[in-house]
Amino acid sequence: MTELKPLSQKQLYRACVLKDLPFRNTDALEPLNEIVGQDRAREAVRFALAMPHNGYNVYALGRSGLGKRTMMLRYLAHRQESHNPASDWCYVANYDDPRNPRVLKLPAGVGERLRHDVDRLVSRLVKVVPQAFDSDTYQSRLEDLKQRFAARQEEALNALAHEAREQGVDLSMTTPGGYRLTALNGNEPHTNESFNALSDEEKRSFEETIRDLEKKLRRVMRQIAEWEEEHAEQQQKLNEETVDHVAAHLIDELSERYSEYDGVPDHFRAMKKDIANNLDIFLEDSEDKAAFAYASMEQRLPRRYRINLLVSRQDQSVPVVVEDNPTYHNLFGFIETVTYKGTVYTDFSLIRPGSLHRANGGYLLMDATKVLEQGFVWDALKRAIRSHEISIHSLERELTLSGTISLEPEAVPLDVKLVLFGDRETWLLLQEYDPEFAELFRVTADFENEMPRTSDSQMLYAKFIASLCQDKGLLPCSKQAVARVIEYSSRLAEHQNRLSLQAVDIANVLREADFHARGNGGQGIDPEHVDQALVSADYRNGRIRDEFLQGFSDGSMLLSFSGGAVGQVNGLSVLSTGGYEFGLPNRISATCQYGDGDVIHIERDVKLSGSIHSKGVMILSAWLSSRFAREQPMPLTATLTFEQSYAEIDGDSASLGELCAIVSALAEQPVRQDIAVTGSVNQHGDVQPVGGLNEKVEGFLDACVARGDTQTKAVILPASNVQNLMLAKRVREAVREHGFQVYAVSRIEEALELMLGLAVGEPDTNGRYPADSLYGRVEERLAELRRRQDDEKSD
């Protein structure tokens, strides 16, 4: 029987060597500008953002808390080059088609200046135009036009009236613009009686005369209509001359100032023409206009001529936009409406921008899950990327059959790099179910969960801690506190030679340590503050764990911590409650009886076992058969179960304990109850690594403390898991002071000899084990069962 030695203190915990940290506190360190340990992801981002071709958008892949967004923002903050300079975007009225507002692209900063200048222009026009049309000069010229038109109209009608009177017919006005020809009886019109008294020849003569005069009257009226049109043209020309006299130089001066910008001079020319055609906008000062301006929260200026500055840049820096709520309207913009006196109004000045407008020419960062949760957003986003333009559509029109008239603004050209943050599951779903995803997001930035722990990487991690302290306004960490955080990071990584890159967990510990340091009046964060933060967090989250431990102290959890028992093993498991994990021991029991070679797994049969756990039990059955039933079937039925377990069990980390329980039951050899075991086994008897080692070992110690029995206890775990041990201080103290031991095994035989206290034995040339060995006892038990089977057959 090989003597197995327990692990040493150094193997249970890898402490940080202070000489590897040559600084006094984090104030002496230069903070990192980038996220530590993400070289692969950083290279992917660099490549994607430098690629000028389409489709090289980024999917930042990794668990939440790895600092994906922080890394992107820090990287982009130092990357200010872009394929195209940032621009201002404006919407202006389309005077030919008001439903299709035009878009203007201007250099950064020009849009705000243009809007201000146009507002000043319109403010001046609001004052000077009415004054010009109230002037004596304009009124005199307008009156002259009216008199000339009236004189021509009167002259033509008087000539026709004179001609008619000479023929005995009167021309009179009936309604404004309406005339009537009536036969005269002397100087008075004929009455019905007097006209009927005339001879037929006289009646016929009057009728012919009136018909001829009606033809001439129609010709005169057509002539008057032409003169009226000519008068209107002359009045419009007079208006244009008047407007041109007071406004042209103002508009032309502004047009000249912005002549180098595409579309702006054309807009001013159209604006000057439209002002002359819509003078009532300036001449009518109605209450309705004021009320409408108030309802839309705009200035009391003619909205038709204002500039809707959609996006304004302060400088040429590349825009970086983070959209936390990527709804359809927040991304693509929308068109507001104003309700006034029960009627809904809208115009180009009520167009509002979205995140795509603000990020145009730069980068837009979003959470992939939030994008996919919003209706219509994903398809619209892909459409915008493919078409390279942002179209503002009313989402309500897509959702309803409403025929409401709305605007259709000119599309804004789009040049943006998208960065989506998401987990691997979402990425796989998009790859599987959306064939366009791989075409549009050709670069995946795969963020690491861990990084190697070396002397150099520990120093780099110390700078990372320094950057967290600086960014979040925390007290500086002493060298000893940094070492403690590095050790905690290794525990998070569950590996002595790895460091966790879960930045959010490290930041939380530093924030809470800072809180305790300030509460104690400290000038910096020391290791005791870090320990205080960890203990406090453990206490806050450990209510469920403490309830379980209460079961060990009051005896309601049936578990033995001393002596020996046949077919009864203390297994170790990990429970999770909302992100908080803790370990607890469980009793695994096994019974063996005459049967047909099956291993009955009670949890599996009652559907309380996950597929991985069921697989582990089947591997046990295969190992037993390969070891003890190579030539003859095994006339045995073994039954396995987790005692006092009422929830689903999964994972194969209990298979080593289950196998020990079965062998104990077969050999009828007691198992030590002061030992707990965890580990997975394969068909060849090798012990394989499992997860949650630290929690399992600590959970067994906590159960022993709750029972009040901590002397000479031990835990068996896989030898390949030794590198994963970063045990809590209370476990290391129990090892040093109370004889608590941790054993590492690589073969099932090592665990059996330690737990059952009997050598497994070496087979002879016939493959038989010594009778006084553990395997020899198993063979004897199986031989006895086979003899019984043969006796039953002979009977």
mmCIF file with all atom_site columns, C-alpha atoms in Angstrom, residues 239-341:
data_model
loop_
_atom_site.group_PDB
_atom_site.id
_atom_site.type_symbol
_atom_site.label_atom_id
_atom_site.label_alt_id
_atom_site.label_comp_id
_atom_site.label_asym_id
_atom_site.label_entity_id
_atom_site.label_seq_id
_atom_site.pdbx_PDB_ins_code
_atom_site.Cartn_x
_atom_site.Cartn_y
_atom_site.Cartn_z
_atom_site.occupancy
_atom_site.B_iso_or_equiv
_atom_site.pdbx_formal_charge
_atom_site.auth_seq_id
_atom_site.auth_comp_id
_atom_site.auth_asym_id
_atom_site.auth_atom_id
_atom_site.pdbx_PDB_model_num
ATOM 1   C CA . ASN A 1 239 ? -43.522 92.724 -54.771 1.00 0.00 ? 239 ASN A CA 1
ATOM 2   C CA . GLU A 1 240 ? -40.408 90.987 -56.017 1.00 0.00 ? 240 GLU A CA 1
ATOM 3   C CA . GLU A 1 241 ? -38.718 94.311 -56.685 1.00 0.00 ? 241 GLU A CA 1
ATOM 4   C CA . THR A 1 242 ? -39.701 95.484 -53.229 1.00 0.00 ? 242 THR A CA 1
ATOM 5   C CA . VAL A 1 243 ? -38.497 92.283 -51.576 1.00 0.00 ? 243 VAL A CA 1
ATOM 6   C CA . ASP A 1 244 ? -35.404 92.342 -53.731 1.00 0.00 ? 244 ASP A CA 1
ATOM 7   C CA . HIS A 1 245 ? -34.765 95.909 -52.697 1.00 0.00 ? 245 HIS A CA 1
ATOM 8   C CA . VAL A 1 246 ? -34.903 95.130 -48.950 1.00 0.00 ? 246 VAL A CA 1
ATOM 9   C CA . ALA A 1 247 ? -33.909 91.438 -48.804 1.00 0.00 ? 247 ALA A CA 1
ATOM 10  C CA . ALA A 1 248 ? -31.858 90.525 -51.853 1.00 0.00 ? 248 ALA A CA 1
ATOM 11  C CA . HIS A 1 249 ? -28.661 92.075 -50.627 1.00 0.00 ? 249 HIS A CA 1
ATOM 12  C CA . LEU A 1 250 ? -29.094 90.344 -47.256 1.00 0.00 ? 250 LEU A CA 1
ATOM 13  C CA . ILE A 1 251 ? -29.725 86.940 -48.835 1.00 0.00 ? 251 ILE A CA 1
ATOM 14  C CA . ASP A 1 252 ? -27.090 87.409 -51.528 1.00 0.00 ? 252 ASP A CA 1
ATOM 15  C CA . GLU A 1 253 ? -24.529 88.412 -48.937 1.00 0.00 ? 253 GLU A CA 1
ATOM 16  C CA . LEU A 1 254 ? -25.261 85.230 -46.987 1.00 0.00 ? 254 LEU A CA 1
ATOM 17  C CA . SER A 1 255 ? -25.248 83.138 -50.152 1.00 0.00 ? 255 SER A CA 1
ATOM 18  C CA . GLU A 1 256 ? -21.848 84.545 -51.077 1.00 0.00 ? 256 GLU A CA 1
ATOM 19  C CA . ARG A 1 257 ? -20.527 83.779 -47.594 1.00 0.00 ? 257 ARG A CA 1
ATOM 20  C CA . TYR A 1 258 ? -21.503 80.098 -47.966 1.00 0.00 ? 258 TYR A CA 1
ATOM 21  C CA . SER A 1 259 ? -20.889 79.775 -51.696 1.00 0.00 ? 259 SER A CA 1
ATOM 22  C CA . GLU A 1 260 ? -18.223 77.109 -51.266 1.00 0.00 ? 260 GLU A CA 1
ATOM 23  C CA . TYR A 1 261 ? -20.625 74.630 -49.679 1.00 0.00 ? 261 TYR A CA 1
ATOM 24  C CA . ASP A 1 262 ? -22.644 72.394 -51.987 1.00 0.00 ? 262 ASP A CA 1
ATOM 25  C CA . GLY A 1 263 ? -26.368 73.070 -52.026 1.00 0.00 ? 263 GLY A CA 1
ATOM 26  C CA . VAL A 1 264 ? -26.319 76.185 -49.844 1.00 0.00 ? 264 VAL A CA 1
ATOM 27  C CA . PRO A 1 265 ? -26.350 78.839 -52.644 1.00 0.00 ? 265 PRO A CA 1
ATOM 28  C CA . ASP A 1 266 ? -29.108 76.928 -54.434 1.00 0.00 ? 266 ASP A CA 1
ATOM 29  C CA . HIS A 1 267 ? -31.122 76.904 -51.227 1.00 0.00 ? 267 HIS A CA 1
ATOM 30  C CA . PHE A 1 268 ? -30.751 80.676 -50.810 1.00 0.00 ? 268 PHE A CA 1
ATOM 31  C CA . ARG A 1 269 ? -31.864 81.288 -54.403 1.00 0.00 ? 269 ARG A CA 1
ATOM 32  C CA . ALA A 1 270 ? -34.934 79.144 -53.869 1.00 0.00 ? 270 ALA A CA 1
ATOM 33  C CA . MET A 1 271 ? -35.540 80.851 -50.543 1.00 0.00 ? 271 MET A CA 1
ATOM 34  C CA . LYS A 1 272 ? -35.469 84.343 -52.125 1.00 0.00 ? 272 LYS A CA 1
ATOM 35  C CA . LYS A 1 273 ? -37.952 83.277 -54.763 1.00 0.00 ? 273 LYS A CA 1
ATOM 36  C CA . ASP A 1 274 ? -40.243 81.635 -52.215 1.00 0.00 ? 274 ASP A CA 1
ATOM 37  C CA . ILE A 1 275 ? -40.320 84.736 -49.981 1.00 0.00 ? 275 ILE A CA 1
ATOM 38  C CA . ALA A 1 276 ? -41.711 86.783 -52.862 1.00 0.00 ? 276 ALA A CA 1
ATOM 39  C CA . ASN A 1 277 ? -44.381 84.130 -53.480 1.00 0.00 ? 277 ASN A CA 1
ATOM 40  C CA . ASN A 1 278 ? -45.373 83.865 -49.832 1.00 0.00 ? 278 ASN A CA 1
ATOM 41  C CA . LEU A 1 279 ? -45.336 87.426 -48.558 1.00 0.00 ? 279 LEU A CA 1
ATOM 42  C CA . ASP A 1 280 ? -48.331 86.699 -46.360 1.00 0.00 ? 280 ASP A CA 1
ATOM 43  C CA . ILE A 1 281 ? -45.964 84.786 -44.064 1.00 0.00 ? 281 ILE A CA 1
ATOM 44  C CA . PHE A 1 282 ? -44.298 88.102 -43.213 1.00 0.00 ? 282 PHE A CA 1
ATOM 45  C CA . LEU A 1 283 ? -47.272 90.436 -43.610 1.00 0.00 ? 283 LEU A CA 1
ATOM 46  C CA . GLU A 1 284 ? -49.856 88.538 -41.570 1.00 0.00 ? 284 GLU A CA 1
ATOM 47  C CA . ASP A 1 285 ? -49.187 88.622 -37.837 1.00 0.00 ? 285 ASP A CA 1
ATOM 48  C CA . SER A 1 286 ? -51.877 86.181 -36.702 1.00 0.00 ? 286 SER A CA 1
ATOM 49  C CA . GLU A 1 287 ? -52.337 84.682 -33.273 1.00 0.00 ? 287 GLU A CA 1
ATOM 50  C CA . ASP A 1 288 ? -52.486 81.222 -34.839 1.00 0.00 ? 288 ASP A CA 1
ATOM 51  C CA . LYS A 1 289 ? -48.866 81.457 -35.963 1.00 0.00 ? 289 LYS A CA 1
ATOM 52  C CA . ALA A 1 290 ? -47.752 82.459 -32.503 1.00 0.00 ? 290 ALA A CA 1
ATOM 53  C CA . ALA A 1 291 ? -49.752 79.686 -30.881 1.00 0.00 ? 291 ALA A CA 1
ATOM 54  C CA . PHE A 1 292 ? -48.325 77.125 -33.308 1.00 0.00 ? 292 PHE A CA 1
ATOM 55  C CA . ALA A 1 293 ? -44.768 78.272 -32.601 1.00 0.00 ? 293 ALA A CA 1
ATOM 56  C CA . TYR A 1 294 ? -45.437 77.942 -28.881 1.00 0.00 ? 294 TYR A CA 1
ATOM 57  C CA . ALA A 1 295 ? -46.938 74.449 -29.321 1.00 0.00 ? 295 ALA A CA 1
ATOM 58  C CA . SER A 1 296 ? -43.835 73.236 -31.163 1.00 0.00 ? 296 SER A CA 1
ATOM 59  C CA . MET A 1 297 ? -41.436 74.884 -28.693 1.00 0.00 ? 297 MET A CA 1
ATOM 60  C CA . GLU A 1 298 ? -39.822 76.879 -31.503 1.00 0.00 ? 298 GLU A CA 1
ATOM 61  C CA . GLN A 1 299 ? -38.987 80.550 -31.871 1.00 0.00 ? 299 GLN A CA 1
ATOM 62  C CA . ARG A 1 300 ? -41.651 82.783 -33.291 1.00 0.00 ? 300 ARG A CA 1
ATOM 63  C CA . LEU A 1 301 ? -40.019 82.930 -36.718 1.00 0.00 ? 301 LEU A CA 1
ATOM 64  C CA . PRO A 1 302 ? -41.246 81.742 -40.120 1.00 0.00 ? 302 PRO A CA 1
ATOM 65  C CA . ARG A 1 303 ? -40.446 78.037 -39.814 1.00 0.00 ? 303 ARG A CA 1
ATOM 66  C CA . ARG A 1 304 ? -40.380 77.673 -43.568 1.00 0.00 ? 304 ARG A CA 1
ATOM 67  C CA . TYR A 1 305 ? -37.032 79.464 -43.835 1.00 0.00 ? 305 TYR A CA 1
ATOM 68  C CA . ARG A 1 306 ? -35.210 78.177 -40.782 1.00 0.00 ? 306 ARG A CA 1
ATOM 69  C CA . ILE A 1 307 ? -32.359 75.628 -40.770 1.00 0.00 ? 307 ILE A CA 1
ATOM 70  C CA . ASN A 1 308 ? -32.999 72.351 -38.938 1.00 0.00 ? 308 ASN A CA 1
ATOM 71  C CA . LEU A 1 309 ? -29.521 71.550 -37.638 1.00 0.00 ? 309 LEU A CA 1
ATOM 72  C CA . LEU A 1 310 ? -29.750 67.789 -37.259 1.00 0.00 ? 310 LEU A CA 1
ATOM 73  C CA . VAL A 1 311 ? -26.169 67.095 -36.136 1.00 0.00 ? 311 VAL A CA 1
ATOM 74  C CA . SER A 1 312 ? -23.688 69.730 -35.013 1.00 0.00 ? 312 SER A CA 1
ATOM 75  C CA . ARG A 1 313 ? -19.983 69.035 -34.487 1.00 0.00 ? 313 ARG A CA 1
ATOM 76  C CA . GLN A 1 314 ? -17.765 71.202 -32.366 1.00 0.00 ? 314 GLN A CA 1
ATOM 77  C CA . ASP A 1 315 ? -14.565 70.091 -34.089 1.00 0.00 ? 315 ASP A CA 1
ATOM 78  C CA . GLN A 1 316 ? -13.143 67.564 -36.543 1.00 0.00 ? 316 GLN A CA 1
ATOM 79  C CA . SER A 1 317 ? -12.801 64.801 -33.913 1.00 0.00 ? 317 SER A CA 1
ATOM 80  C CA . VAL A 1 318 ? -14.202 61.430 -34.898 1.00 0.00 ? 318 VAL A CA 1
ATOM 81  C CA . PRO A 1 319 ? -17.608 60.887 -33.267 1.00 0.00 ? 319 PRO A CA 1
ATOM 82  C CA . VAL A 1 320 ? -17.927 57.938 -30.889 1.00 0.00 ? 320 VAL A CA 1
ATOM 83  C CA . VAL A 1 321 ? -21.515 57.253 -29.799 1.00 0.00 ? 321 VAL A CA 1
ATOM 84  C CA . VAL A 1 322 ? -22.701 54.658 -27.264 1.00 0.00 ? 322 VAL A CA 1
ATOM 85  C CA . GLU A 1 323 ? -26.405 53.862 -27.635 1.00 0.00 ? 323 GLU A CA 1
ATOM 86  C CA . ASP A 1 324 ? -27.720 52.206 -24.480 1.00 0.00 ? 324 ASP A CA 1
ATOM 87  C CA . ASN A 1 325 ? -31.338 52.086 -25.634 1.00 0.00 ? 325 ASN A CA 1
ATOM 88  C CA . PRO A 1 326 ? -31.307 51.178 -29.355 1.00 0.00 ? 326 PRO A CA 1
ATOM 89  C CA . THR A 1 327 ? -34.990 51.623 -30.153 1.00 0.00 ? 327 THR A CA 1
ATOM 90  C CA . TYR A 1 328 ? -36.026 52.297 -33.738 1.00 0.00 ? 328 TYR A CA 1
ATOM 91  C CA . HIS A 1 329 ? -36.481 56.029 -33.181 1.00 0.00 ? 329 HIS A CA 1
ATOM 92  C CA . ASN A 1 330 ? -33.345 56.378 -31.053 1.00 0.00 ? 330 ASN A CA 1
ATOM 93  C CA . LEU A 1 331 ? -31.274 54.842 -33.840 1.00 0.00 ? 331 LEU A CA 1
ATOM 94  C CA . PHE A 1 332 ? -32.803 56.210 -37.035 1.00 0.00 ? 332 PHE A CA 1
ATOM 95  C CA . GLY A 1 333 ? -34.415 59.426 -35.844 1.00 0.00 ? 333 GLY A CA 1
ATOM 96  C CA . PHE A 1 334 ? -38.068 60.411 -36.095 1.00 0.00 ? 334 PHE A CA 1
ATOM 97  C CA . ILE A 1 335 ? -40.417 63.174 -37.137 1.00 0.00 ? 335 ILE A CA 1
ATOM 98  C CA . GLU A 1 336 ? -42.203 64.996 -34.369 1.00 0.00 ? 336 GLU A CA 1
ATOM 99  C CA . THR A 1 337 ? -45.722 66.303 -34.726 1.00 0.00 ? 337 THR A CA 1
ATOM 100 C CA . VAL A 1 338 ? -47.558 69.242 -33.201 1.00 0.00 ? 338 VAL A CA 1
ATOM 101 C CA . THR A 1 339 ? -51.219 69.094 -32.285 1.00 0.00 ? 339 THR A CA 1
ATOM 102 C CA . TYR A 1 340 ? -53.008 72.426 -32.561 1.00 0.00 ? 340 TYR A CA 1
ATOM 103 C CA . LYS A 1 341 ? -56.778 72.826 -32.316 1.00 0.00 ? 341 LYS A CA 1
#
